[in-house]
Every structure is written in structure tokens, then in C-alpha cells.
Coordinates of C-alpha atoms in Angstrom, one line a residue:
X11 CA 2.4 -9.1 19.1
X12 CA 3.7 -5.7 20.1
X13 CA 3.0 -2.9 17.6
X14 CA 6.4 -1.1 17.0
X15 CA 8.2 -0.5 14.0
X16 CA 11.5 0.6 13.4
X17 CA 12.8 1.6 9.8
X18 CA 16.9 2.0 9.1
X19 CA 17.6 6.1 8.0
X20 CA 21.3 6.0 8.1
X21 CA 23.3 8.5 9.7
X22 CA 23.0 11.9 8.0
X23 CA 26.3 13.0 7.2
X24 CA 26.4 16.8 7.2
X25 CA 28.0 18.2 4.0
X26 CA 26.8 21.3 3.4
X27 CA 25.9 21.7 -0.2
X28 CA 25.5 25.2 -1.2
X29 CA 22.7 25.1 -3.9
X30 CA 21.0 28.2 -6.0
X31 CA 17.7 28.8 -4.7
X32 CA 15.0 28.7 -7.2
X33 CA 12.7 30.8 -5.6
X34 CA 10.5 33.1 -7.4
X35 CA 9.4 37.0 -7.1
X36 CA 10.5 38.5 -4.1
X37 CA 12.7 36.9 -2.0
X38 CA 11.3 35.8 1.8
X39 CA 14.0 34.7 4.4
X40 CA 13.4 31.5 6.3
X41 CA 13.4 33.7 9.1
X42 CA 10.0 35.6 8.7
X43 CA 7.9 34.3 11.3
X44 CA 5.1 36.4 9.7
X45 CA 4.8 33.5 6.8
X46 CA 4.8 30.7 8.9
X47 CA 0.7 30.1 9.0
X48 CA -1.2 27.3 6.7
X49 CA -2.8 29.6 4.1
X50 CA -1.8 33.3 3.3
X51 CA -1.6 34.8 -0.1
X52 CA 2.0 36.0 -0.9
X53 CA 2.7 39.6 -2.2
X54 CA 4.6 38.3 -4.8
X55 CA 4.4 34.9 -6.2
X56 CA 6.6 32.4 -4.8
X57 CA 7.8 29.9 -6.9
X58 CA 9.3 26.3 -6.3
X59 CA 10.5 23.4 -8.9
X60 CA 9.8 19.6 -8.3
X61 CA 11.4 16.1 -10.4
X62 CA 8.4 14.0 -11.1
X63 CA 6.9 11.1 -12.1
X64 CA 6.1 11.0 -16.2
X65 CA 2.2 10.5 -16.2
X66 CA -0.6 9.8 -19.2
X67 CA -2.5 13.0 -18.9
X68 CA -5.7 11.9 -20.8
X69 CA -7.3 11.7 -17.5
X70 CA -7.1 15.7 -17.8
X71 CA -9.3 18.4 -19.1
X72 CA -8.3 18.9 -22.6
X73 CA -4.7 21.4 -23.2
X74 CA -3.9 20.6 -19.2
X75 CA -0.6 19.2 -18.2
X76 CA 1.2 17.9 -15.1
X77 CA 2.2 21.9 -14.7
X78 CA -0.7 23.9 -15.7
X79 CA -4.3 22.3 -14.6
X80 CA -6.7 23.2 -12.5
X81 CA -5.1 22.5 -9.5
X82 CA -1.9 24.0 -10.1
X83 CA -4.6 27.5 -11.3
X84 CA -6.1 27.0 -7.7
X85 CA -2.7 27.3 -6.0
X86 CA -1.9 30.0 -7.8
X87 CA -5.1 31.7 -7.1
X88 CA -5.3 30.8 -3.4
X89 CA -1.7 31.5 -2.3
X90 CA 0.4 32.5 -4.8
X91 CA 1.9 30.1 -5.3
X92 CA 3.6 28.2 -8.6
X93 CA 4.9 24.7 -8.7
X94 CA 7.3 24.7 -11.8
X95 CA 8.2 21.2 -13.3
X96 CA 12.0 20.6 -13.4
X97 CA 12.0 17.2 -14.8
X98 CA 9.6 13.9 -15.5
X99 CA 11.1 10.8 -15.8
X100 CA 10.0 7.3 -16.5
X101 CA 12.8 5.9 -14.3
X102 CA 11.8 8.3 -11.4
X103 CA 14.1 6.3 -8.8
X104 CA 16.6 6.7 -11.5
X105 CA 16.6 9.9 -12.2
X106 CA 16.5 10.7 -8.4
X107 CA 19.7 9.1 -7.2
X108 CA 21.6 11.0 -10.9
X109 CA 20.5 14.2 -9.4
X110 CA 21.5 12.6 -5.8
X111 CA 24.6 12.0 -7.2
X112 CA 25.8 15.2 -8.4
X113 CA 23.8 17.4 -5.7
X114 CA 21.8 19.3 -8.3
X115 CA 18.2 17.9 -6.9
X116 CA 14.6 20.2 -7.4
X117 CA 13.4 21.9 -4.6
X118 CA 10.7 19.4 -3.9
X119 CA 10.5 15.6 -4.7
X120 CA 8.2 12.8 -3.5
X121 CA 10.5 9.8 -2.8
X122 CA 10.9 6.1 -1.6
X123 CA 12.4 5.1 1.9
X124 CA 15.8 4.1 0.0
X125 CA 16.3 8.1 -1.7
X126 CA 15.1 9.5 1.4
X127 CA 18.3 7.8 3.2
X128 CA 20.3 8.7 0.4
X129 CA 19.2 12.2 -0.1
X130 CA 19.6 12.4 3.6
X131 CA 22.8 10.5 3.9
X132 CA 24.0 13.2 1.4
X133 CA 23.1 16.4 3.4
X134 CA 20.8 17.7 0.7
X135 CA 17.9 18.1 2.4
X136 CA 15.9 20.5 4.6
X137 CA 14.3 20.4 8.2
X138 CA 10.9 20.7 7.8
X139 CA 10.2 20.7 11.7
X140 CA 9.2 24.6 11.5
X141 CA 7.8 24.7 8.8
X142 CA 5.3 21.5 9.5
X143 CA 4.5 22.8 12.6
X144 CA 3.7 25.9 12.0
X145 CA 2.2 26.1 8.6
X146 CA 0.9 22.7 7.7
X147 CA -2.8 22.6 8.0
X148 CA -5.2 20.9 10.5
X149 CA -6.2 19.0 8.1
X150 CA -3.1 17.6 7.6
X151 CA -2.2 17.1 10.9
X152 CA -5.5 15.2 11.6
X153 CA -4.7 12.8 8.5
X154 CA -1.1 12.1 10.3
X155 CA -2.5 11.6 13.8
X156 CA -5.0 9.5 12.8
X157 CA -2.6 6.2 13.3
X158 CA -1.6 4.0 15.7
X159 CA 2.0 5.0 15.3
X160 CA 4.2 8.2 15.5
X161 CA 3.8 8.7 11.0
X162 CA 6.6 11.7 11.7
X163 CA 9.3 9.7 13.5
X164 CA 10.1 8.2 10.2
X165 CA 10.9 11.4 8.4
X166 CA 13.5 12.1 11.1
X167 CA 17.4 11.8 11.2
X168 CA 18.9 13.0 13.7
X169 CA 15.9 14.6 15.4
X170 CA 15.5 16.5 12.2
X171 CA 12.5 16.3 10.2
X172 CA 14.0 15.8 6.9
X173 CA 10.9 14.3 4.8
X174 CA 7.1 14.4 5.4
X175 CA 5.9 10.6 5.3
X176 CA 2.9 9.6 3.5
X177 CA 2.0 6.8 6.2
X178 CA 0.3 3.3 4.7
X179 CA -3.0 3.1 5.1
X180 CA -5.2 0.5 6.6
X181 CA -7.2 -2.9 5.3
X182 CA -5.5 -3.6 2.3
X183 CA -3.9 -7.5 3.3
X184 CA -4.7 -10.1 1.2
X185 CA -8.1 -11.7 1.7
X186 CA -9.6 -15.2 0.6
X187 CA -12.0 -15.2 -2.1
X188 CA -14.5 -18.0 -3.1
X189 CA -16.1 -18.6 -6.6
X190 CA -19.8 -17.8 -5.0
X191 CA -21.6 -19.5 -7.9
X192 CA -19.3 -22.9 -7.7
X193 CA -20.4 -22.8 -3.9
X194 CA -24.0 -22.7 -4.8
X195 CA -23.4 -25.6 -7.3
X196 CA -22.5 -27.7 -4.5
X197 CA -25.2 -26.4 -2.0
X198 CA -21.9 -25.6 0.4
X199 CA -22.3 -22.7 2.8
X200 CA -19.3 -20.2 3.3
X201 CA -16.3 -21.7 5.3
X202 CA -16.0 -20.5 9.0
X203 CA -12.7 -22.2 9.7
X204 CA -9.5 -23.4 7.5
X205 CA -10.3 -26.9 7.7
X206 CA -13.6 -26.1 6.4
X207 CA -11.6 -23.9 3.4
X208 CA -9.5 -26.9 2.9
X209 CA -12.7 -29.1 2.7
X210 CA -14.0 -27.1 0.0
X211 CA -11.1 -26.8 -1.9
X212 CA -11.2 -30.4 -2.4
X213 CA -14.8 -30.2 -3.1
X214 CA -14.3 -28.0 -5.9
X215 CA -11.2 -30.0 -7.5
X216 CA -13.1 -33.7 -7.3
X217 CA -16.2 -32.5 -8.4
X218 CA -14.2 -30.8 -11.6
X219 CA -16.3 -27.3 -11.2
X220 CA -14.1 -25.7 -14.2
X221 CA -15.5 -28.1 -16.1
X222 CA -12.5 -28.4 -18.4
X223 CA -10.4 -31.4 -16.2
X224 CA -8.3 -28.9 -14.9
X225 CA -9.7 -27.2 -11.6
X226 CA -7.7 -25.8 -9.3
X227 CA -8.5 -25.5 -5.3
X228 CA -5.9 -23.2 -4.4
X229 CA -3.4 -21.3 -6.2
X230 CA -0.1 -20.2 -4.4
X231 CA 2.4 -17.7 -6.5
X232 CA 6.2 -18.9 -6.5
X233 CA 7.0 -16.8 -3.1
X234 CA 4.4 -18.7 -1.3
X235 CA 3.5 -16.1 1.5
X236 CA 4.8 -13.1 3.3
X237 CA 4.8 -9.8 0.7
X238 CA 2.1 -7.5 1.9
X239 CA -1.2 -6.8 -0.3
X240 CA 0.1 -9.3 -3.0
X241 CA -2.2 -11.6 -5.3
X242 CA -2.0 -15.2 -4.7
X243 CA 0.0 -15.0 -1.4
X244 CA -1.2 -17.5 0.8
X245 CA -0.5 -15.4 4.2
X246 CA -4.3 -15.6 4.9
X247 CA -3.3 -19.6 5.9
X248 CA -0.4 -19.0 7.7
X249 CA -0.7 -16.1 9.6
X250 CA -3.8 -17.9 11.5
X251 CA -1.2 -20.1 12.6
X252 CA 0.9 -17.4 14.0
X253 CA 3.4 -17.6 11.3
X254 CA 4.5 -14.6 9.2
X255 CA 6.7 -15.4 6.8
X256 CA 9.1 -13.2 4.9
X257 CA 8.7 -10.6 8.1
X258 CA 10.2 -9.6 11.0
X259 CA 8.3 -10.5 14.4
X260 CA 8.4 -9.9 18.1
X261 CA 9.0 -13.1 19.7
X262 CA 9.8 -13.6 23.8
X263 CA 11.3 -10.0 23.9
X264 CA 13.3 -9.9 20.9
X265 CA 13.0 -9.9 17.5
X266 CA 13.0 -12.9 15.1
X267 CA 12.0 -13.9 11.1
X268 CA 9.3 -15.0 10.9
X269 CA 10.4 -17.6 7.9
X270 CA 12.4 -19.7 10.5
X271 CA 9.9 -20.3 13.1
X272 CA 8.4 -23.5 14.3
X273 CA 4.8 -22.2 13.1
X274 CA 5.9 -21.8 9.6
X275 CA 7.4 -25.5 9.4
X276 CA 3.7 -26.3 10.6
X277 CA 2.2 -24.6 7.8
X278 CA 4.4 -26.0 5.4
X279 CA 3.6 -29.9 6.5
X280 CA 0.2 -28.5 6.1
X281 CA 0.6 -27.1 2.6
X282 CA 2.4 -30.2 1.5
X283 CA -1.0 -32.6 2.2
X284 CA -2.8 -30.4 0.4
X285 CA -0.6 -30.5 -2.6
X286 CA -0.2 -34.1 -2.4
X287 CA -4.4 -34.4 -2.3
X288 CA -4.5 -32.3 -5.7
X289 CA -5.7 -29.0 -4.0
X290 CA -2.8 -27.2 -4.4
X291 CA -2.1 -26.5 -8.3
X292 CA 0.8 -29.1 -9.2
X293 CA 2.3 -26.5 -11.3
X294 CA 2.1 -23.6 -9.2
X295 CA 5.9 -23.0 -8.8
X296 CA 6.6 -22.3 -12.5
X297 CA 3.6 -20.7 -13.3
X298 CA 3.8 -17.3 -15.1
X299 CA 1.9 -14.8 -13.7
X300 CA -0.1 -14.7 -16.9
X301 CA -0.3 -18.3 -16.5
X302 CA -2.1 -17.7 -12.7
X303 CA -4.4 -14.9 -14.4
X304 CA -5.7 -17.4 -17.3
X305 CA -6.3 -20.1 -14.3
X306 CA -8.0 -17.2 -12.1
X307 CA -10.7 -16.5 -15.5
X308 CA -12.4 -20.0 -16.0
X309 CA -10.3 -22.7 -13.6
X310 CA -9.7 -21.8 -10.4
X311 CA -12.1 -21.8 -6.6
X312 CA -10.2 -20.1 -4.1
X313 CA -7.9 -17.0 -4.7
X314 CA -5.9 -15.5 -2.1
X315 CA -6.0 -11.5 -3.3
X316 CA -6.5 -8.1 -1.9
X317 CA -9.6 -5.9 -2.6
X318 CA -8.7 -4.1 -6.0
X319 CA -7.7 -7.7 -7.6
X320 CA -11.8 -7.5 -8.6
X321 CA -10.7 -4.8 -11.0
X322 CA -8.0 -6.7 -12.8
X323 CA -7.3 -10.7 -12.6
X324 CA -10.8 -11.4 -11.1
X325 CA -12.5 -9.6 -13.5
X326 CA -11.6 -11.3 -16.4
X327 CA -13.6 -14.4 -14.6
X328 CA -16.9 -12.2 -15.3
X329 CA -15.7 -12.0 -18.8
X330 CA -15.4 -15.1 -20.0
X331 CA -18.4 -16.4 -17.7
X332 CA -21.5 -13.9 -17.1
X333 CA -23.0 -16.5 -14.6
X334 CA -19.7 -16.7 -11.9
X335 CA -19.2 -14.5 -9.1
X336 CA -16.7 -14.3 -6.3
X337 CA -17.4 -13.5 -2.5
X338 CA -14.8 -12.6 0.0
X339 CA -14.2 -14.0 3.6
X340 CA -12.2 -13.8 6.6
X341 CA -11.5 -16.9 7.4
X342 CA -10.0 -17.4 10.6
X343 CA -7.9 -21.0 12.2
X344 CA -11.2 -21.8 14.4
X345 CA -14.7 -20.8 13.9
X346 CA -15.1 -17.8 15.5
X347 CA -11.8 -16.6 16.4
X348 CA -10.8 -13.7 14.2
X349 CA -9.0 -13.9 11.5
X350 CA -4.9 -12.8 12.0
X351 CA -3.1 -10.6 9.0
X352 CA -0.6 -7.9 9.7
X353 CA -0.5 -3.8 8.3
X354 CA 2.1 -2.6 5.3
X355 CA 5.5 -1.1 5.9
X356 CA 4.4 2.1 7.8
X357 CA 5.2 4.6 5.4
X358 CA 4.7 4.9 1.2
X359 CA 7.4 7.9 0.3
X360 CA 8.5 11.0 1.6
X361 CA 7.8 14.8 0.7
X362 CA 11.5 16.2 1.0
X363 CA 12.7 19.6 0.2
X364 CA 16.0 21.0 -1.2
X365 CA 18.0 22.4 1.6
X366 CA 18.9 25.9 1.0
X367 CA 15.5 26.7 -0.2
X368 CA 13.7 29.7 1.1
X369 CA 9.9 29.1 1.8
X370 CA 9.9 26.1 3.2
X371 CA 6.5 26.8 4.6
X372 CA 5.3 28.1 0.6
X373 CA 5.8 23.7 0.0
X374 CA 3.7 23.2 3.6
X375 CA 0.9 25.8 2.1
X376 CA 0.9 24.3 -1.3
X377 CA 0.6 20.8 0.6
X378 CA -2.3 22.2 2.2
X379 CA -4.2 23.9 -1.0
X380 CA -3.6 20.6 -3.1
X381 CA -5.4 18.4 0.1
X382 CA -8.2 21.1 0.1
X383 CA -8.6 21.3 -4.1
X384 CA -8.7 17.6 -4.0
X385 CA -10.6 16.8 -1.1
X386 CA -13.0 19.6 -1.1
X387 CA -12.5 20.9 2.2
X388 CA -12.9 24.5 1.8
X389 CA -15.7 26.5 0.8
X390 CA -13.6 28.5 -2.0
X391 CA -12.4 24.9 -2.8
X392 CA -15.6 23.8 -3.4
X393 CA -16.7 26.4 -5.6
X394 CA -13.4 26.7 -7.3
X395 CA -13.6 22.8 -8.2
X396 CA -17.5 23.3 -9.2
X397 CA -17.1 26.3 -11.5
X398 CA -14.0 24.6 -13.1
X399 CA -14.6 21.0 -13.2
X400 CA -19.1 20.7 -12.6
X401 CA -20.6 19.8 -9.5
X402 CA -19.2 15.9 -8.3
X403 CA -16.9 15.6 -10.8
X404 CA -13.8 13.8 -9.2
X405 CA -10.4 14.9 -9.8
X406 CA -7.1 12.4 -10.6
X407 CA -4.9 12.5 -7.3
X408 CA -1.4 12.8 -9.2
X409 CA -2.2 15.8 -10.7
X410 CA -2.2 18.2 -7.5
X411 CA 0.7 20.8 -7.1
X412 CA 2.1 18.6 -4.6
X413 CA 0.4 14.4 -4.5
X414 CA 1.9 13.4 -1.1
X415 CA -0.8 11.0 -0.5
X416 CA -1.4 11.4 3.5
X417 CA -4.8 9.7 3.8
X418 CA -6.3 8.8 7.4
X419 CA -5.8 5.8 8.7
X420 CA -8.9 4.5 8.2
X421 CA -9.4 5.9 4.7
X422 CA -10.8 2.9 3.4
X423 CA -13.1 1.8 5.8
X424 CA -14.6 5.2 5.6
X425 CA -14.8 4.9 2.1
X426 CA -16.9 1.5 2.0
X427 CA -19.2 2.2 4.3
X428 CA -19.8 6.0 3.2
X429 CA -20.5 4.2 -0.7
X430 CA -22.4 1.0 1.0
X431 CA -24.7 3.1 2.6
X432 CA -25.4 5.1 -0.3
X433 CA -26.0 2.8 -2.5
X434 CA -28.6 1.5 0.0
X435 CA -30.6 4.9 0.9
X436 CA -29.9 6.3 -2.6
X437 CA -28.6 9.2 -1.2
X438 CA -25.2 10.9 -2.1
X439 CA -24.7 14.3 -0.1
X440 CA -22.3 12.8 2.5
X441 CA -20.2 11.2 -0.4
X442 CA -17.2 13.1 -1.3
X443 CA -16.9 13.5 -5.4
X444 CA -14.0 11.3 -5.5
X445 CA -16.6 8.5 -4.3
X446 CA -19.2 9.8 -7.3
X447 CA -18.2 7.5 -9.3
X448 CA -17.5 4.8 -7.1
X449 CA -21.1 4.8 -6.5
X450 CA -22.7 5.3 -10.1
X451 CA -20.7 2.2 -10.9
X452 CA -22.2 0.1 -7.9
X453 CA -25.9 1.8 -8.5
X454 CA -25.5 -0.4 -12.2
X455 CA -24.0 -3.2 -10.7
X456 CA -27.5 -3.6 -8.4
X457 CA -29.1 -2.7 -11.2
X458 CA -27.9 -4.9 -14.3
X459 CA -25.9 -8.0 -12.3
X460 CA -22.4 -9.1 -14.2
X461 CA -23.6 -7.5 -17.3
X462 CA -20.8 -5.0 -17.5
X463 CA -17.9 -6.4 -15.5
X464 CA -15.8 -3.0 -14.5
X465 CA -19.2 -2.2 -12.2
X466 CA -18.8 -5.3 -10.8
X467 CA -15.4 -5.1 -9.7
X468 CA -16.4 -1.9 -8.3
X469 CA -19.1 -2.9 -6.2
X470 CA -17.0 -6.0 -5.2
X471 CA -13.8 -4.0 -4.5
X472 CA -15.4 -1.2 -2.4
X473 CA -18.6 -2.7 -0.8
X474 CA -17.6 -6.4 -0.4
X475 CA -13.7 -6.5 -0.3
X476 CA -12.8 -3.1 1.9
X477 CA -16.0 -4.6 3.7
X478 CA -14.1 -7.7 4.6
X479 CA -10.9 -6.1 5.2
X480 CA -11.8 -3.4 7.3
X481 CA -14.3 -4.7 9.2
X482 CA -12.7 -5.0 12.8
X483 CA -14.7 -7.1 14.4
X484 CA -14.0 -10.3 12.5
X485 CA -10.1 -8.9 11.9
X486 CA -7.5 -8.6 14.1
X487 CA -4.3 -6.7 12.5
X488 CA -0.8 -6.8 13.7
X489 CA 1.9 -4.4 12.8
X490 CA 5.5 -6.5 12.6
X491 CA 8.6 -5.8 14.6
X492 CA 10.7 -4.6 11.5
X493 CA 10.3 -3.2 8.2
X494 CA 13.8 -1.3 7.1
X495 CA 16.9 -2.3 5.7
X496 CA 20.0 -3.1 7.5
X497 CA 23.9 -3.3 6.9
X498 CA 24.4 -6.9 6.2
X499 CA 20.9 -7.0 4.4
X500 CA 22.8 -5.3 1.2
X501 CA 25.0 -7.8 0.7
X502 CA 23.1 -11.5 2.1
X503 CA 20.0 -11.0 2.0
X504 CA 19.2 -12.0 -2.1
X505 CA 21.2 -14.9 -1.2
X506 CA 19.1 -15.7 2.1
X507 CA 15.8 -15.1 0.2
X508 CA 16.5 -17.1 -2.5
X509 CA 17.2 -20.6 -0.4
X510 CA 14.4 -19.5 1.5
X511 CA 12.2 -19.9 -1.8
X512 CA 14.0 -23.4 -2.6
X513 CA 13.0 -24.5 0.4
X514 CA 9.6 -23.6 0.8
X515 CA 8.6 -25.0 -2.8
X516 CA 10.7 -28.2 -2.6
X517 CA 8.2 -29.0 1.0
X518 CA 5.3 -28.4 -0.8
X519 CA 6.0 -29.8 -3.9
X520 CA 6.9 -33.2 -2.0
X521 CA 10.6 -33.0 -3.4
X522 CA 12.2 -32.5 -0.3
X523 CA 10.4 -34.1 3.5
X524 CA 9.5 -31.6 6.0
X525 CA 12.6 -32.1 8.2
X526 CA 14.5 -30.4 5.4
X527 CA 12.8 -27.2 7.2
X528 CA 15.4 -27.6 9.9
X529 CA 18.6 -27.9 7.7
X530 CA 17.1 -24.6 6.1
X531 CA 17.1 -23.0 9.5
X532 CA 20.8 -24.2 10.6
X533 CA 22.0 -22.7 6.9
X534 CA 20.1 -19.6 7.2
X535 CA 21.4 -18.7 10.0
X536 CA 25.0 -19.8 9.0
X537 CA 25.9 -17.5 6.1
X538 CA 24.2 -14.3 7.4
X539 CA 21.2 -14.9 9.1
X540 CA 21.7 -14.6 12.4
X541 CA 24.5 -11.9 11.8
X542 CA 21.1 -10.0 10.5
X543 CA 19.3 -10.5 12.9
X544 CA 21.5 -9.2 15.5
X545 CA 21.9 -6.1 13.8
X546 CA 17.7 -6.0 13.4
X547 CA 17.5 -6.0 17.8
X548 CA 20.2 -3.3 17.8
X549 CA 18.1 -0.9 15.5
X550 CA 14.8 -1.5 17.4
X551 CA 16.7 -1.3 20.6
X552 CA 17.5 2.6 19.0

């Protein structure tokens, strides 16, 4: 499967808003080279306004706000530099196309793909392709360059650089987890195949494990498969067959849904035995999710989830039962093979500044002290952080000047094996303090068991899970073809999705055979689908 991905930007029509520049102290023009450099303390203090997200700020030092903390103090202190809050909203997508909409926008926002077209689409944004370059930090660079894929490309329109993407980091897909104590009830050993899985799913619902008459093997959500890094989304079955649902895939040199391949269909058939055997939960496609979350606690085997479900629906299983545990696995379509899943859209959001503002490289250095003040990375960060906060004391990531969240690829790998090996030499100077307590809280798991369930989500989420998921030698991870939006999509695409999810549950629930899988096909690609597709080819042909 070729790794290239292609996201719709619109064209960016050009219509010059003249906006009042919000700048404070002395005024710099965009044209002085001399200010164009990472870090640099400015004469006079340079000021610049941002709409953001409403936040709880308990998580801050007492009297500290979104505006006025420590990190905003170290900005301040470091370059000169003041973020000043414009608005907070609840609705923050909201709130962003209002201010879209009458051209009266911050000079700074962190947004989704759909305001950056429409900010862009809009002429109301800047081209940041000086300013990155020039004054955006290694550091920042590194982070960005750390992919498999040009991060940078998808902030341009145009050739213009009019957002800095926060790319998606790696090893988050959904993995298969197995109730470890229900296995040792049953003297089974771990599955190394799907059959295997499919074996012991059965296993668990005939010998009644739950206890209660009403075990579950496997528990699929009402969408099936397909949405990335979603709980009880069986893509960790099908993509070992090759089939992607609910994505767009590279197939014979052009680009195809995955949702109406032959592979899926297989799948499907597949699903439907195991439904009609009792594995599958009969009820699955009217569950609530608080429904799924009350089977995941005392009545369910196998769970299909990505690492941080131990902190939330997994969790409550360690509640209500000291004694259970669960284990992930890759589990791949043959024993060892390795196991298929595919990566995230490639970017999270988009840094974007207001286009007539002046000091376009004041947001890139303000970028670069809230990396260093969070991450540590500088000496007078370091000490700033420790006289202000206490040696190792970590500090919430949405309350830097400016949170665009560019983490290195391989962020979470690093993390899990940085806090693994920690936990097993006892030593802690390589962690970073944002892994402090990452680490206390797996030191008491090892220490006290399932005695105080948040520690053991911790332990499982970081050490077991992101060990499973980013572990590359049993994984193999594809990026898809096509992640944006196109034309027809606006208007056909609800419509496509929603026969997509009749279909899918009436094969698996037995209602409908198997060959209606080929009538869904022929009707898909009647009322839009293949109209969709063609326009798909055409922007990855760009």
C-alpha cells in the first residue's frame, strides 16, 4: 500500500481584508530581517491576541488563568513577548467560523482542517513561509521532520504556507485486548492467529466466564470498523484481511473505498458466523455506548480499543472486580505474519495567523518558548520551570502561550520505553517531568497489583498498550490513499455512509445474506459513489 496522502484545501480566494493590527509596544515591520531568528528578546514588548478553547483551570497553580501562568511569565521573561486572550468559547468551531464570517478573527488561532480551508478560502490568513523558516526553532523543525511524510505540505495553498500543522502522531490504532485472568481460568495461552482469537471467543462465551449468563466474546460498536483510534472498532479483524473499511485505499494504481472491496465482503461472511455461533453480542447494533461500557466492566472477553481506553471503559472492569486484568495483543491473520492497521489522518489542527499582522516571527518565537517551557529543553527553561513549579513537576500542555501540539513521530514509543525502563532500573534522570508521574503511578502498580485502578490503567496504557502498538516488529502500519473532503462529499456522503451502515449490520446480524454485499456496491456507486471517487483520483493526481 503506497504511503501518500492528499487532504482537499480549497482554492484560496484572494480578498484582501484590511484588519487593525493588534500589535503591542513599538511597532516592527514584517520587513526587518534583523527579527527573523528563534529566540531574541524584543526592546519593547510585542504583543499578539488568540480565540481559544474555554478550559477547567484547576489543573493550575492557584490565581493562574489561561492568560497569566507560568508559562505565559516565561514568555514574557524570555522574549518579550505577551499572548493576550481575545475570546474562550465552549463552541470553539463555532465561534471560529462567526469571526470567519465577518473577518474580525485574533491574530493567532489553533484550528481544524475544515476552518483552516475556510479561513484560507476567505483570504484572512498569513504566509508563514518566512517566518517558519527563519525563526522557528530546531527543535521544532526536528519534531516536524521526524515523519514519514512532508507535515508542511498540508498547511499550504497555493504554495503558501498558510497554517503550521500539528501532524498525528504514531501507534495509536486500535488494538485487541483479552481478559488475562478469564484466559488463565481456562489454562488458554495468548492467540497468535485470528482463528485462534475466534476460538477463544467462543471459549469464553460457552464456558459462561462472566458468570452472570450473559458473556460476551466480542463486542463490535454500531459502525462496525473503519474510524481511526476508536473503542470497539473491529478494524484489528479486517484489516488483516486487507480490508479497510470506511477509508480510502490505493488499489492497482488508483484509488478506491475501501468499504466496497471484495476483502470487506469476506470479512463480513466472516463476522456473520461468528454472530450466528453466539460470539458476537446479539445486541450489539443498538447498544448505547453506556450500554458497551457496563458490558466492558463484568461481561465481556475480548475488546477491540486503543491504549488510553485502560484509563476509562477498561478500568471500570478493575473496579467492580479486583481479581481481572486485561492484556493486549497484536494479533495478526497467520501466526507470525504481522499484524496490518493503518496511521490517523495526517494532521490534528493548524497554527494560523491573522494576515496583516506584524511579527509574524514574535508567534514562531512564542512557539518556540512554549515547546522549551514545556518540554524542558533549555537550561533557563529548566531552571525557570524548577524555581516556579519544583523539580519534576509536570506542567498541563493546554496552558502554554501557544499549545500547537507538534510531537515527534514517534512520541509514543519513546515515551513507553523511556517509562518501561525506568520502572525496571528504578532510575528516573532520562525521564522528562511530564513522564514523572507516569512513572510514580506504574512504581505502585508493581507495587500494590489492581489495588488502586487509575495506576493500573497507567501502567497498562503506557507500558503494555503503547508497548503493543508501537512495537514495529510485530506491526506493520499503512498510511491510506485519502483523508480530505471533496466536492460531492458535502452533499452525498451522509447519505452514502448511512446505507453503508444498513448494510454492514443487516450481514452480520443474519437479516440480510451476504450477496446483499453486491447490491450495496451497485447502489453505492449509483447515487454518488463513483462520482466521488472520481473526484478523490483527480485530487491525489494534484
Amino acid at each position: 500500500m503506497k504511503s501518500k496522502n492528499k487532504l482537499v484545501l480549497g482554492a484560496l480566494i484572494c480578498t484582501g481584508f484590511l484588519l487593525t493590527a493588534c500589535g503591542g509596544g513599538k511597532d516592527v515591520s514584517k520587513g526587518n530581517e534583523s527579527e527573523y531568528k528563534p529566540y531574541g528578546k524584543y526592546d519593547d514588548t510585542v504583543t499578539f491576541t488568540m480565540g481559544k478553547n474555554q478550559r477547567d483551570v484547576s489543573t493550575l497553580p492557584k490565581g493562574q488563568t489561561q492568560e497569566d501562568n507560568f508559562a505565559s511569565q516565561y514568555l514574557l521573561e524570555e522574549g518579550n513577548i505577551k499572548m493576550k486572550i481575545d475570546w474562550e468559547a465552549a463552541n470553539f468551531t463555532q465561534k471560529v467560523s462567526l469571526a470567519t464570517s465577518t473577518g474580525e478573527i485574533p491574530d493567532v488561532m489553533i484550528v481544524g482542517e475544515d476552518q483552516f480551508k475556510e479561513l484560507a478560502d476567505n483570504g484572512l490568513l498569513q504566509d508563514l513561509s518566512k517566518a517558519y523558516e527563519k525563526a522557528a526553532s530546531d527543535d521544532i523543525k526536528e519534531r516536524m521532520d521526524s515523519y514519514d511524510f512532508d507535515a508542511l505540505e498540508y498547511g499550504k495553498v497555493d504554495d503558501q504556507l498558510l497554517g503550521i500543522p500539528a501532524p498525528y502522531y504514531y501507534y495509536e490504532q486500535t488494538l485487541t485486548w483479552i481478559r488475562k485472568d478469564w484466559l488463565d481460568k481456562v489454562d488458554a495461552k495468548l492467540p497468535t492467529n485470528l482463528d485462534e482469537l475466534y476460538d477463544l471467543a467462543k471459549l469464553f462465551v460457552e464456558k459462561d466466564l462472566a458468570g452472570n449468563g450473559k458473556t460476551v466474546g466480542i463486542l463490535p460498536n454500531d459502525k462496525v470498523a473503519g474510524v481511526f483510534g476508536e473503542s470497539y472498532d473491529l478494524a484489528p479483524i479486517f484489516n488483516q484481511y486487507n480490508s479497510y473499511p470506511r477509508q480510502w485505499i490505493e488499489k492497482d494504481g488508483k484509488v478506491e473505498y475501501g468499504s466496497i472491496q471484495p476483502e470487506t465482503k469476506d470479512v463480513l461472511g466472516k463476522l456473520s458466523e461468528l454472530y450466528k455461533d453466539g460470539v458476537i453480542d446479539k445486541q450489539f447494533a443498538v447498544r448505547t455506548l453506556e450500554e458497551r461500557q457496563g458490558l466492558v466492566a463484568d461481561s465481556l472477553g475480548i475488546q477491540f480499543a486503543p491504549f488510553w481506553t485502560t484509563l476509562t471503559d477498561m478500568k471500570e472492569t478493575i473496579k467492580s472486580n479486583p481479581e481481572a486484568d486485561w492484556i493486549p495483543c497484536a494479533i495478526p491473520l497467520k501466526t507470525g505474519e504481522k499484524t496490518q492497521s493503518f496511521y490517523a489522518k495526517p494532521i490534528i489542527n493548524y497554527l494560523v495567523v491573522r494576515k496583516d499582522y506584524e511579527h509574524p516571527e514574535a508567534i514562531m518565537r512564542a512557539m518556540n518558548l512554549s515547546y522549551d517551557f514545556r518540554w524542558s529543553n533549555t537550561e533557563e527553561a529548566r531552571k525557570f520551570r524548577d524555581d516556579k513549579l519544583g523539580k519534576g513537576v509536570d506542567w498541563p500542555w493546554g496552558f502554554v502561550p501557544v499549545e500547537l501540539d507538534v510531537r515527534f513521530a514517534k512520541n509514543n514509543q519513546d515515551d513507553s520505553r523511556a517509562v518501561a525502563k525506568a520502572l525496571e532500573t528504578g532510575k528516573t534522570k532520562d525521564l522528562s517531568p511530564r513522564m514523572i508521574p507516569t512513572y510514580e503511578a506504574g512504581k505502585k502498580y508493581l507495587e500494590k497489583g489492581t489495588a488502586d485502578p487509575d495506576s493500573w490503567g497507567t501502567y497498562k496504557q503506557y507500558v503494555e498498550g503503547l508497548g503493543i502498538s508501537s512495537n514495529e516488529e510485530i506491526n506493520e502500519y499503512h498510511h491510506m490513499a485519502f483523508y480530505g473532503k471533496t466536492k460531492g462529499m458535502k452533499t452525498k456522503w451522509a447519505n452514502l455512509e448511512k446505507i453503508e451502515d444498513e448494510t454492514f449490520l443487516k450481514i452480520i446480524t443474519g437479516e440480510k445474506s451476504l450477496d446483499e454485499f453486491d447490491k450495496f456496491v451497485k447502489q453505492w456507486k449509483s447515487i454518488g459513489g463513483t462520482d466521488i471517487t472520481e473526484e478523490v483520483n483527480k485530487e491525489v493526481s494534484k
